[in-house]
Amino acid sequence: MIRLYHCADARSFRPLWALEELGLDYELTVMPFPPRYRAKEYMAVNPLGTIPALVDGETFMTESAAIVQYLVTRHGPSPLAVEVDDPAYGAWLNWLHFGEATLTFPQTLVLRYRRFEPGKAEVVADDYAKWFLARLRAVDRALQSADHLCAGRFTAADISVGYALLLAEQLGLDAEFTPAIAAYWARLQDRPGFKAAKASQLKHAPEGAEAFPT
Ligand SMILES: N[C@@H](CCC(=O)N[C@@H](CS)C(=O)NCC(=O)O)C(=O)O
């Protein structure tokens, strides 16, 4: 059985959303954020203290985009994956990793210096908010001619980038979404798989595990 360690609406939402889209059976451990302080037993599972962590038999993973890639390929075949001989394969991998490496990285600086450590480095938070919004231009361009990022359908790449839009909303950066991105974000939230992931984290939440990053 697959087990996912999760905090509500944190990066572990990517694999949770993928699990629901794939219709796989899984066990979910929802912890208060940050688990390194509020669920110290988790350090024995993942010494980094970060979420997500996924255990699937002998497989142990801690990178959200890689876990999504793993789930849709190892537990496929699924239309969420793009095959290596598909012309969209490179674009798919690029978007999958763009979601974390290019979009979520600057958001974490905004989160840290606006939300968790205010008054320490506001200028860093402001700069990286701008950085994030500038990087979204690539997403806007892709959506000018399509409903999804690549391959002409919803794939794991949309899960990866979609999570960055979820975090942007929590950070109040969604007010600056372009019309194409706002419509895309609305489409993603309307998916049964997205709604099921939201319901699942609520159902499994322990007392006091308020949504990240409150
Ligand atoms: N690149 C990793 C980053 C994982 C990560 O830093 N997760 C954050 C939450 S979104 C975390 O666990 N922070 C708590 C901490 O560092 O103590 C991924 O994509 O999964």
XYZ file of C-alpha atoms in Angstrom, residues 1 4 7 21 23 26 31 53 66 82 84 94 102 109 112 120 125 133 140 157 163 171 175-176 187 192 197 199:
28
model
C 0.000 0.000 0.000
C 1.830 9.632 1.691
C 0.381 18.701 5.466
C -6.651 11.490 -10.360
C -7.846 6.426 -8.503
C -3.380 4.944 -0.510
C 0.398 16.271 10.112
C 7.340 11.761 1.771
C 9.330 13.488 -8.963
C 3.330 11.477 -21.687
C 8.905 9.041 -24.330
C 9.851 20.633 -18.585
C 10.989 27.714 -11.281
C 10.850 33.095 -0.164
C 9.038 32.827 4.553
C 13.290 40.623 8.473
C 9.731 38.840 -0.368
C 4.800 36.628 -11.498
C 0.206 32.453 -19.855
C 2.440 18.709 -15.632
C -0.017 23.491 -7.143
C 0.018 34.149 -0.766
C -4.898 38.991 -7.938
C -2.226 39.404 -10.605
C -10.680 24.692 -14.587
C -13.147 15.816 -9.501
C -7.742 15.563 -2.832
C -11.768 16.356 0.710
